[in-house]
Short mmCIF file of C-alpha atoms in Angstrom, two decimals:
data_model
loop_
_atom_site.label_atom_id
_atom_site.label_comp_id
_atom_site.label_asym_id
_atom_site.label_seq_id
_atom_site.Cartn_x
_atom_site.Cartn_y
_atom_site.Cartn_z
CA MET H 202 152.58 63.78 -78.35
CA ARG H 203 152.03 63.84 -74.45
CA ASP H 204 153.68 65.99 -71.15
CA PRO H 205 155.28 64.52 -68.44
CA THR H 206 152.15 65.55 -66.58
CA GLY H 207 149.34 63.47 -69.57
CA ILE H 208 148.64 65.56 -71.52
CA ARG H 209 149.16 66.17 -74.75
CA ASN H 210 151.13 69.16 -75.52
CA PRO H 211 149.43 71.04 -78.38
CA ARG H 212 151.82 73.28 -78.91
CA LYS H 213 155.05 70.73 -78.78
CA ARG H 214 151.94 68.61 -81.79
CA GLN H 215 151.97 71.60 -84.15
CA LYS H 216 155.88 72.46 -84.40
CA MET H 217 156.18 68.80 -85.05
CA ALA H 218 153.37 69.06 -87.08
CA GLU H 219 155.41 71.62 -88.89
CA ASN H 220 158.72 70.11 -88.62
CA ARG H 221 157.46 66.91 -91.15
CA GLY H 222 158.20 69.32 -94.55
CA ASN H 223 162.24 70.49 -93.09
CA ILE H 224 163.42 67.42 -95.14
CA ALA H 225 166.49 66.77 -96.59
CA PRO H 226 165.89 69.71 -99.99
CA PRO H 227 167.19 67.11 -103.31
CA ARG H 228 171.11 67.67 -104.93
CA THR H 229 172.82 69.38 -107.82
CA ALA H 230 174.11 67.92 -110.51
CA ASN H 231 177.83 68.24 -108.52
CA GLY H 232 175.68 66.05 -104.85
CA ASP H 233 176.02 68.51 -102.89
CA HIS H 234 172.32 69.78 -101.81
CA SER H 235 170.79 72.87 -103.69
CA ASP H 236 170.63 75.82 -101.21
CA PRO H 237 168.03 75.94 -99.06
CA THR H 238 167.06 80.13 -99.52
CA GLU H 239 166.55 79.52 -103.02
CA ASP H 240 162.69 78.91 -102.90
CA GLY H 241 161.43 76.86 -106.02
CA PRO H 242 158.49 75.34 -106.34
CA LEU H 243 159.96 71.56 -105.17
CA GLU H 244 162.14 73.12 -101.75
CA LYS H 245 158.20 75.21 -101.15
CA ARG H 246 156.53 72.12 -101.92
CA LEU H 247 158.79 70.03 -99.20
CA ARG H 248 159.17 72.71 -96.73
CA TYR H 249 155.45 73.85 -96.62
CA HIS H 250 154.57 76.57 -93.89
CA GLY H 251 152.09 78.48 -95.86
CA ASN H 252 148.27 79.05 -93.58
CA LYS H 253 146.76 76.34 -92.97
CA VAL H 254 143.09 74.88 -91.66
CA THR H 255 141.78 75.35 -87.68
CA VAL H 256 138.81 72.54 -87.21
CA VAL H 257 135.83 72.51 -85.21
CA LEU H 258 134.48 68.61 -84.26
CA GLY H 259 131.36 67.90 -82.26
CA ALA H 260 133.24 64.98 -80.45
CA GLN H 261 129.85 63.12 -78.63
CA TRP H 262 126.30 63.17 -80.65
CA GLY H 263 126.20 66.10 -82.40
CA ASP H 264 124.61 68.61 -79.87
CA GLU H 265 127.89 70.28 -78.39
CA GLY H 266 127.46 73.77 -78.66
CA LYS H 267 130.18 73.54 -81.91
CA GLY H 268 127.78 77.30 -83.40
CA LYS H 269 129.19 79.22 -80.18
CA VAL H 270 132.86 77.73 -80.65
CA VAL H 271 132.60 78.28 -84.56
CA ASP H 272 131.32 82.15 -83.17
CA MET H 273 134.64 82.88 -81.37
CA LEU H 274 136.51 81.83 -82.90
CA GLY H 275 135.47 82.95 -86.06
CA THR H 276 135.11 86.63 -85.15
CA ASP H 277 138.51 87.65 -86.68
CA ALA H 278 137.84 84.84 -89.43
CA ASP H 279 139.07 85.33 -93.27
CA VAL H 280 137.06 82.08 -93.62
CA VAL H 281 134.95 80.14 -92.44
CA CYS H 282 133.76 76.68 -94.02
CA ARG H 283 130.70 73.65 -93.97
CA CYS H 284 131.85 70.77 -95.46
CA GLN H 285 129.94 68.02 -94.81
CA GLY H 286 126.53 66.89 -94.01
CA GLY H 287 123.47 68.69 -94.78
CA ASN H 288 120.55 70.85 -93.44
CA ASN H 289 120.22 68.05 -90.37
CA ALA H 290 122.63 69.47 -88.51
CA GLY H 291 121.76 72.87 -86.87
CA HIS H 292 124.02 75.04 -85.28
CA THR H 293 122.93 77.99 -82.76
CA VAL H 294 125.21 81.50 -81.57
CA VAL H 295 123.25 84.06 -79.19
CA VAL H 296 124.45 87.34 -80.29
CA GLU H 297 123.73 90.59 -78.02
CA GLY H 298 120.50 88.28 -77.10
CA THR H 299 119.65 88.01 -80.54
CA GLU H 300 119.62 83.60 -81.32
CA TYR H 301 120.24 82.47 -84.54
CA ASP H 302 119.81 79.11 -85.86
CA PHE H 303 122.04 77.79 -88.79
CA HIS H 304 121.38 75.07 -90.46
CA LEU H 305 122.88 74.48 -93.92
CA LEU H 306 124.86 78.43 -93.16
CA PRO H 307 128.42 78.69 -91.52
CA SER H 308 128.17 79.93 -88.29
CA GLY H 309 130.77 82.94 -89.54
CA ILE H 310 128.81 84.01 -91.84
CA ILE H 311 128.02 86.57 -89.28
CA ASN H 312 131.17 87.75 -89.17
CA ASP H 313 130.76 90.50 -91.93
CA LYS H 314 134.59 90.57 -93.41
CA ALA H 315 135.27 86.72 -93.42
CA ILE H 316 133.95 84.29 -96.41
CA SER H 317 131.22 82.30 -95.92
CA VAL H 318 132.25 78.65 -97.76
CA ILE H 319 129.81 75.34 -98.77
CA GLY H 320 132.45 72.58 -99.59
CA ASN H 321 131.59 69.35 -101.84
CA GLY H 322 130.85 67.73 -99.17
CA VAL H 323 127.52 68.97 -98.31
CA VAL H 324 124.64 68.20 -99.96
CA ILE H 325 122.43 71.60 -100.02
CA HIS H 326 118.65 71.99 -100.19
CA LEU H 327 118.35 75.17 -102.09
CA PRO H 328 114.67 76.55 -100.89
CA GLY H 329 116.09 75.56 -97.65
CA LEU H 330 119.04 77.55 -97.74
CA PHE H 331 116.79 80.54 -98.68
CA GLU H 332 114.66 80.70 -96.21
CA GLU H 333 116.88 79.63 -93.42
CA ALA H 334 118.76 82.87 -94.92
CA GLY H 335 115.37 84.89 -94.08
CA LYS H 336 114.89 83.85 -91.25
CA ASN H 337 117.90 85.12 -90.62
CA GLU H 338 117.58 88.66 -91.87
CA ALA H 339 114.52 89.15 -90.29
CA LYS H 340 117.05 88.58 -87.00
CA GLY H 341 119.30 91.77 -88.79
CA LEU H 342 121.63 88.93 -90.28
CA ILE H 343 123.08 91.43 -93.90
CA ASP H 344 124.30 91.01 -97.22
CA TRP H 345 124.78 87.38 -96.64
CA GLN H 346 124.82 86.33 -100.04
CA ASP H 347 127.91 88.70 -101.09
CA ARG H 348 130.13 86.73 -98.42
CA LEU H 349 128.85 83.41 -99.49
CA ILE H 350 130.42 80.89 -102.36
CA ILE H 351 129.30 77.71 -102.52
CA SER H 352 131.42 74.23 -103.81
CA ASP H 353 130.13 73.90 -107.42
CA ARG H 354 130.67 70.07 -106.01
CA ALA H 355 127.67 69.98 -103.81
CA HIS H 356 125.05 67.76 -104.38
CA LEU H 357 121.26 68.68 -103.93
CA VAL H 358 119.47 68.00 -102.22
CA PHE H 359 115.58 67.89 -103.86
CA ASP H 360 111.71 67.58 -102.18
CA PHE H 361 111.20 63.59 -102.87
CA HIS H 362 114.43 63.03 -101.00
CA GLN H 363 113.40 64.54 -98.13
CA ALA H 364 109.67 62.43 -98.85
CA VAL H 365 111.69 59.17 -99.55
CA ASP H 366 114.14 59.47 -96.28
CA GLY H 367 110.57 59.83 -94.65
CA LEU H 368 109.10 56.79 -96.29
CA GLN H 369 112.32 54.37 -95.92
CA GLU H 370 111.58 55.62 -92.20
CA LEU H 371 107.94 54.58 -91.88
CA GLU H 372 109.07 51.52 -93.40
CA LYS H 373 111.28 50.50 -91.37
CA GLY H 374 108.80 50.43 -88.53
CA GLY H 375 109.48 50.29 -84.85
CA LYS H 376 113.75 50.01 -85.50
CA SER H 377 113.57 53.23 -87.60
CA LEU H 378 116.68 55.63 -87.55
CA GLY H 379 115.32 58.64 -86.42
CA THR H 380 116.57 60.80 -88.99
CA THR H 381 115.66 63.88 -89.83
CA LYS H 382 113.53 63.48 -92.52
CA LYS H 383 115.51 65.93 -94.44
CA GLY H 384 116.84 64.14 -96.90
CA ILE H 385 120.71 63.74 -96.45
CA GLY H 386 120.89 60.09 -96.47
CA PRO H 387 118.51 59.82 -99.87
CA THR H 388 121.14 62.18 -101.35
CA TYR H 389 124.34 60.88 -99.97
CA SER H 390 122.79 57.08 -101.41
CA SER H 391 122.20 59.31 -104.83
CA LYS H 392 125.40 60.09 -104.69
CA ALA H 393 127.63 57.41 -103.97
CA ALA H 394 125.14 55.34 -106.72
CA ARG H 395 126.55 58.36 -109.34
CA SER H 396 122.86 59.51 -110.40
CA GLY H 397 123.05 63.03 -108.06
CA LEU H 398 122.51 65.74 -109.37
CA ARG H 399 125.38 68.94 -108.90
CA VAL H 400 125.03 72.91 -108.48
CA CYS H 401 127.32 72.89 -111.08
CA ASP H 402 124.82 70.72 -113.56
CA LEU H 403 122.31 72.88 -112.56
CA LEU H 404 124.34 76.27 -114.03
CA ALA H 405 124.89 74.15 -117.06
CA ASP H 406 122.56 73.03 -119.46
CA PHE H 407 119.12 73.27 -118.75
CA LYS H 408 117.79 70.47 -120.95
CA VAL H 409 120.60 67.82 -119.59
CA PHE H 410 119.73 68.33 -116.24
CA SER H 411 116.20 68.20 -116.18
CA ASP H 412 116.33 64.39 -118.47
CA ARG H 413 118.80 63.39 -115.57
CA PHE H 414 115.71 65.29 -113.14
CA LYS H 415 113.22 62.96 -114.68
CA MET H 416 115.70 60.05 -114.98
CA LEU H 417 116.28 60.51 -111.03
CA VAL H 418 112.54 61.05 -109.86
CA THR H 419 111.68 57.80 -112.44
CA GLN H 420 113.64 55.57 -110.09
CA TYR H 421 112.28 56.92 -106.93
CA GLU H 422 108.90 55.50 -107.59
CA ARG H 423 109.40 52.64 -108.86
CA MET H 424 111.09 52.01 -105.03
CA PHE H 425 108.77 53.87 -103.59
CA PRO H 426 104.88 53.29 -106.11
CA ASN H 427 103.51 56.13 -102.81
CA LEU H 428 105.66 57.90 -104.07
CA LYS H 429 104.03 61.24 -106.30
CA VAL H 430 106.07 64.45 -108.00
CA ASP H 431 105.15 66.79 -109.70
CA VAL H 432 108.54 67.10 -112.49
CA ASP H 433 107.27 70.28 -114.00
CA LYS H 434 106.26 72.26 -110.99
CA GLU H 435 110.09 71.60 -109.64
CA LEU H 436 111.89 72.12 -112.70
CA LYS H 437 110.31 75.61 -113.19
CA ARG H 438 111.31 75.63 -109.65
CA TYR H 439 114.46 75.02 -109.79
CA GLU H 440 115.03 77.28 -112.56
CA ASP H 441 114.25 80.17 -110.79
CA LEU H 442 116.60 79.47 -107.78
CA LYS H 443 119.42 78.48 -111.03
CA GLU H 444 119.86 82.66 -111.28
CA ARG H 445 119.47 83.22 -108.10
CA VAL H 446 122.01 80.57 -106.38
CA ARG H 447 125.27 81.25 -109.45
CA PRO H 448 126.60 84.13 -108.78
CA MET H 449 127.55 82.32 -105.08
CA VAL H 450 128.75 79.36 -106.76
CA LYS H 451 132.79 78.45 -106.95
CA ASP H 452 135.87 75.86 -107.48
CA VAL H 453 135.87 75.69 -104.16
CA VAL H 454 138.70 73.31 -104.20
CA HIS H 455 140.99 76.53 -106.32
CA PHE H 456 139.33 79.21 -104.23
CA LEU H 457 141.14 77.03 -100.56
CA ASN H 458 143.84 76.72 -103.07
CA THR H 459 144.50 80.57 -102.77
CA GLN H 460 144.02 81.26 -98.82
CA LEU H 461 145.86 78.05 -98.60
CA GLU H 462 148.99 79.04 -100.60
CA GLY H 463 148.53 82.84 -100.33
CA PRO H 464 148.71 86.15 -97.84
CA GLN H 465 148.76 84.63 -94.53
CA LYS H 466 145.10 84.17 -93.31
CA LYS H 467 142.88 82.22 -91.28
CA LEU H 468 141.15 80.00 -92.20
CA LEU H 469 138.57 77.53 -89.77
CA VAL H 470 136.43 74.50 -90.50
CA GLU H 471 132.98 73.60 -88.56
CA GLY H 472 131.95 69.93 -88.48
CA ALA H 473 128.87 69.10 -88.54
CA ASN H 474 126.79 66.59 -86.75
CA ALA H 475 129.60 64.69 -85.07
CA THR H 476 131.64 62.12 -83.98
CA MET H 477 129.73 59.40 -82.89
CA LEU H 478 127.27 60.12 -85.54
CA ASP H 479 129.92 59.12 -88.24
CA ILE H 480 128.94 56.78 -90.84
CA ASP H 481 131.90 55.25 -90.19
CA PHE H 482 132.98 55.19 -87.04
CA GLY H 483 129.98 56.91 -85.17
CA THR H 484 127.80 54.57 -83.29
CA TYR H 485 126.16 52.31 -87.27
CA PRO H 486 123.27 52.66 -87.99
CA TYR H 487 121.99 55.25 -85.69
CA VAL H 488 124.64 57.89 -87.39
CA THR H 489 123.86 60.83 -90.38
CA SER H 490 125.00 60.33 -93.83
CA SER H 491 129.15 61.98 -94.45
CA ASN H 492 131.95 61.64 -93.10
CA CYS H 493 131.74 64.07 -89.36
CA THR H 494 135.56 63.40 -88.72
CA VAL H 495 138.40 64.92 -89.59
CA GLY H 496 138.90 62.67 -92.14
CA GLY H 497 135.15 64.64 -94.10
CA VAL H 498 137.13 67.98 -93.37
CA LEU H 499 139.31 66.53 -96.13
CA THR H 500 137.52 65.56 -99.00
CA GLY H 501 134.60 67.76 -97.70
CA LEU H 502 136.49 70.57 -99.08
CA GLY H 503 139.27 69.39 -101.19
CA ILE H 504 142.61 70.23 -99.76
CA PRO H 505 145.60 67.86 -97.88
CA PRO H 506 146.16 67.01 -94.65
CA ARG H 507 148.83 69.56 -94.55
CA CYS H 508 147.13 71.90 -94.02
CA ILE H 509 145.13 70.75 -90.86
CA GLY H 510 146.74 72.11 -88.13
CA GLU H 511 143.84 72.35 -84.60
CA VAL H 512 141.14 70.32 -83.94
CA TYR H 513 139.24 70.98 -81.55
CA GLY H 514 136.59 68.30 -80.10
CA VAL H 515 133.44 70.01 -78.57
CA ALA H 516 132.16 68.44 -76.23
CA LYS H 517 129.65 68.74 -73.08
CA ALA H 518 130.02 68.62 -69.36
CA TYR H 519 127.69 65.18 -69.83
CA THR H 520 126.28 63.49 -72.31
CA THR H 521 123.60 64.02 -74.80
CA ARG H 522 121.99 62.65 -78.11
CA VAL H 523 118.58 63.09 -80.65
CA GLY H 524 117.02 59.56 -81.71
CA ASP H 525 117.48 55.44 -81.49
CA GLY H 526 120.76 53.91 -80.71
CA ALA H 527 122.40 52.47 -78.00
CA PHE H 528 123.71 55.64 -75.27
CA PRO H 529 125.78 53.42 -72.39
CA THR H 530 126.04 56.24 -69.64
CA GLU H 531 121.96 57.67 -69.87
CA LEU H 532 119.71 58.48 -67.19
CA ASN H 533 116.31 57.31 -67.82
CA ASN H 534 115.28 59.18 -63.61
CA GLU H 535 114.84 62.26 -62.62
CA LEU H 536 118.45 63.61 -62.88
CA GLY H 537 117.76 63.25 -66.77
CA GLU H 538 115.35 65.27 -66.64
CA LEU H 539 116.61 67.64 -64.67
CA LEU H 540 119.66 67.96 -67.37
CA GLN H 541 117.45 67.97 -69.94
CA GLU H 542 115.88 70.75 -67.83
CA ARG H 543 118.24 73.01 -67.17
CA GLY H 544 120.38 72.14 -70.37
CA HIS H 545 117.52 73.27 -73.25
CA GLU H 546 117.92 69.40 -74.75
CA PHE H 547 115.68 70.35 -77.28
CA GLY H 548 116.95 69.70 -80.74
CA VAL H 549 117.78 72.98 -82.77
CA THR H 550 116.59 70.95 -86.55
CA THR H 551 113.87 68.65 -85.73
CA LYS H 552 113.01 69.84 -82.05
CA ARG H 553 112.90 66.59 -79.95
CA LYS H 554 113.93 66.18 -77.02
CA ARG H 555 117.62 65.05 -76.03
CA ARG H 556 118.61 61.77 -73.97
CA CYS H 557 120.64 62.92 -71.19
CA GLY H 558 123.67 60.79 -69.30
CA TRP H 559 126.03 61.86 -67.92
CA LEU H 560 130.20 62.23 -69.96
CA ASP H 561 130.87 59.69 -71.75
CA LEU H 562 135.01 60.01 -71.35
CA VAL H 563 134.86 55.99 -72.88
CA LEU H 564 133.56 57.71 -76.00
CA LEU H 565 135.47 61.20 -75.47
CA LYS H 566 138.48 58.78 -75.85
CA TYR H 567 137.88 57.03 -79.60
CA ALA H 568 136.19 60.04 -80.76
CA ASP H 569 140.51 61.29 -80.00
CA MET H 570 141.60 58.45 -81.55
CA ILE H 571 139.86 58.67 -84.91
CA ASN H 572 140.31 62.74 -84.40
CA GLY H 573 143.59 64.27 -82.95
CA PHE H 574 142.14 66.36 -79.98
CA THR H 575 144.77 69.22 -79.99
CA ALA H 576 142.77 70.29 -77.52
CA ILE H 577 138.57 70.15 -76.01
CA ALA H 578 136.44 72.98 -75.77
CA LEU H 579 134.15 72.06 -72.46
CA THR H 580 130.81 73.15 -73.36
CA LYS H 581 127.43 73.82 -70.43
CA LEU H 582 129.51 73.07 -67.12
CA ASP H 583 126.93 75.11 -65.73
CA ILE H 584 124.21 73.49 -66.09
CA LEU H 585 125.69 71.09 -63.86
CA ASP H 586 125.72 73.80 -60.70
CA VAL H 587 122.20 72.14 -58.65
CA PHE H 588 124.43 68.58 -58.67
CA ASP H 589 125.21 66.85 -54.97
CA GLU H 590 127.49 64.03 -56.66
CA LEU H 591 128.77 63.06 -60.45
CA LYS H 592 129.33 60.43 -62.78
CA ILE H 593 132.38 60.23 -65.35
CA GLY H 594 132.38 57.06 -67.43
CA VAL H 595 135.46 55.97 -66.98
CA ALA H 596 135.41 52.44 -68.77
CA TYR H 597 133.10 49.82 -70.09
CA LYS H 598 133.27 46.12 -68.43
CA LEU H 599 131.28 43.58 -71.12
CA ASP H 600 130.87 40.10 -68.70
CA GLY H 601 132.44 41.50 -65.64
CA LYS H 602 135.54 41.40 -67.86
CA LYS H 603 136.92 45.60 -68.81
CA LEU H 604 135.95 46.23 -73.64
CA PRO H 605 140.14 47.62 -74.30
CA ASN H 606 137.72 49.70 -77.10
CA PHE H 607 135.06 50.92 -77.96
CA PRO H 608 132.73 48.59 -79.78
CA ALA H 609 131.21 48.85 -82.98
CA ASN H 610 128.34 46.31 -82.72
CA GLN H 611 124.51 47.86 -80.97
CA GLU H 612 123.97 45.02 -79.32
CA MET H 613 127.38 44.65 -77.83
CA LEU H 614 127.50 48.60 -76.37
CA LYS H 615 124.21 48.24 -75.91
CA GLN H 616 124.80 46.03 -73.47
CA VAL H 617 128.16 47.35 -71.40
CA GLU H 618 128.09 48.13 -68.12
CA VAL H 619 130.20 51.79 -67.09
CA GLU H 620 132.30 51.99 -64.80
CA TYR H 621 131.79 55.70 -63.31
CA CYS H 622 134.20 57.65 -61.22
CA THR H 623 132.41 59.48 -58.79
CA MET H 624 132.87 63.60 -58.29
CA PRO H 625 131.39 65.83 -55.57
CA GLY H 626 129.19 68.67 -57.08
CA TRP H 627 129.99 71.90 -56.27
CA LYS H 628 126.57 73.26 -55.24
CA THR H 629 126.98 77.63 -56.19
CA ASN H 630 126.53 79.38 -59.87
CA THR H 631 128.88 79.41 -62.22
CA GLU H 632 127.30 81.44 -65.66
CA ASN H 633 128.64 84.66 -64.19
CA LEU H 634 132.54 83.64 -63.92
CA ARG H 635 134.77 84.23 -66.26
CA SER H 636 138.67 82.97 -64.81
CA PHE H 637 139.37 79.46 -64.43
CA HIS H 638 140.61 79.88 -60.78
CA ASP H 639 137.62 81.40 -60.21
CA LEU H 640 135.57 78.31 -60.46
CA PRO H 641 134.38 76.77 -57.29
CA GLU H 642 137.23 73.86 -56.66
CA ASN H 643 134.74 71.25 -57.26
CA ALA H 644 134.48 72.50 -60.60
CA GLN H 645 137.85 72.86 -60.69
CA LYS H 646 138.95 68.89 -60.09
CA TYR H 647 136.20 67.92 -62.72
CA VAL H 648 137.89 69.34 -65.77
CA ARG H 649 141.14 68.42 -64.28
CA LYS H 650 139.71 64.54 -64.06
CA ILE H 651 138.73 64.86 -67.91
CA GLU H 652 141.75 66.42 -69.04
CA GLU H 653 143.55 63.13 -67.02
CA VAL H 654 141.39 60.60 -69.04
CA LEU H 655 141.61 61.73 -72.30
CA GLY H 656 145.62 63.48 -72.11
CA VAL H 657 143.81 66.28 -74.16
CA PRO H 658 144.10 70.28 -72.50
CA VAL H 659 140.61 71.26 -72.39
CA ARG H 660 140.80 74.91 -73.81
CA TRP H 661 137.46 76.93 -73.07
CA ILE H 662 134.64 75.79 -70.72
CA GLY H 663 130.72 77.03 -71.65
CA VAL H 664 129.27 79.03 -67.96
CA GLY H 665 126.41 80.22 -70.18
CA ALA H 666 124.32 81.15 -73.19
CA ALA H 667 125.73 84.25 -73.83
CA ARG H 668 128.60 84.48 -76.35
CA ASP H 669 131.11 85.42 -74.34
CA SER H 670 129.61 82.85 -71.39
CA ILE H 671 133.55 81.12 -72.33
CA ILE H 672 136.50 81.16 -69.46
CA LYS H 673 139.57 80.34 -71.65
CA MET H 674 142.07 78.66 -70.73
CA PHE H 675 145.14 79.10 -72.71
#
């Protein structure tokens, strides 16, 4: 729903969503409507006013700064959830000068008053989880295991999945997808083929688990003759790991239902990866292996659509991506290098140099069509402080004709010509500013242009790496 200015009104949108359930209650035997104040099970369902989850999603190709936004929103959250992906994701949160890196753990684990949840849609490399926790413990993270819940339905990533990930990339040669080689794709393949192993399998009959593990290894060794797995060693490892993870494992569907239907709680969902890496809607095949869009929240946690509240899209004030694939606004020149240098654009997980380019609003409008953002968190505006002029991609053309939609085909996307809106830079340091009205006029115009084209309000503006380097708009 858009207001007269063309900006989507999040309050009105939320009100409309809440009112969807306000339909007439069922009639009684004499034809009258039952008393709406009598809240039986059916009436409660028809007029759902339970808790809703706030969702934070990447709106570009990842590395947008979702961890910082989740950290900000998670300071007073009761529950913070991961719903998809694995340790191929990487979120960095800076707290009092200490930099925490998270790959499997939700960023909300920093909040010692919140429960962190790893949902069924996540694929988990247990050795990596404990290694990650150990590294963050050394930086000051305490008692994380007491407030972490892991879904019993989540699938397990094994070392041989990671080895296969690398072997598959080698087979592709020059046409590799640039994966993180964390075993995520092969694990989701095992899941789809119904041969994968879940956390609940590990905690049940270990003999059955062992037999299925051996079968899975045999399948992969047949497909990849160079793959060698020490089965006995791996099984011994997992026999030890199962007791370490057991206290954290629960039925997440049931747990979240109690949180949604119970007393007032604040629930937050932290998306991993990003819209343009979504297995269905991203720049396929240069994508990840899960649904990083709002639909993945539902299937990755087992919650119903009516429980979705605000959906915040996180986007940089420019565009980056790691790995291969089409990138219409990429800057293969000194300007791209300047963005890379000022933005410290290296992948948290892969340490690979990120490709950099101008802000692409065609891409962001497409992301909004899929996710229905109620507001945008615009990060790293300060990186643009030194530019004389800036460009924003506002349309794609192919063969001289403006495209009405975002192309699905990679070859077509590589050939598009971007139509830009050129704006003057502000040449002023914005890192210490905390009010929108204190921003240079040209910086304000840059933000307003984004809102105008997207039809979505910008709610937060990031102007630095520190936890408090954020301008709140409303």
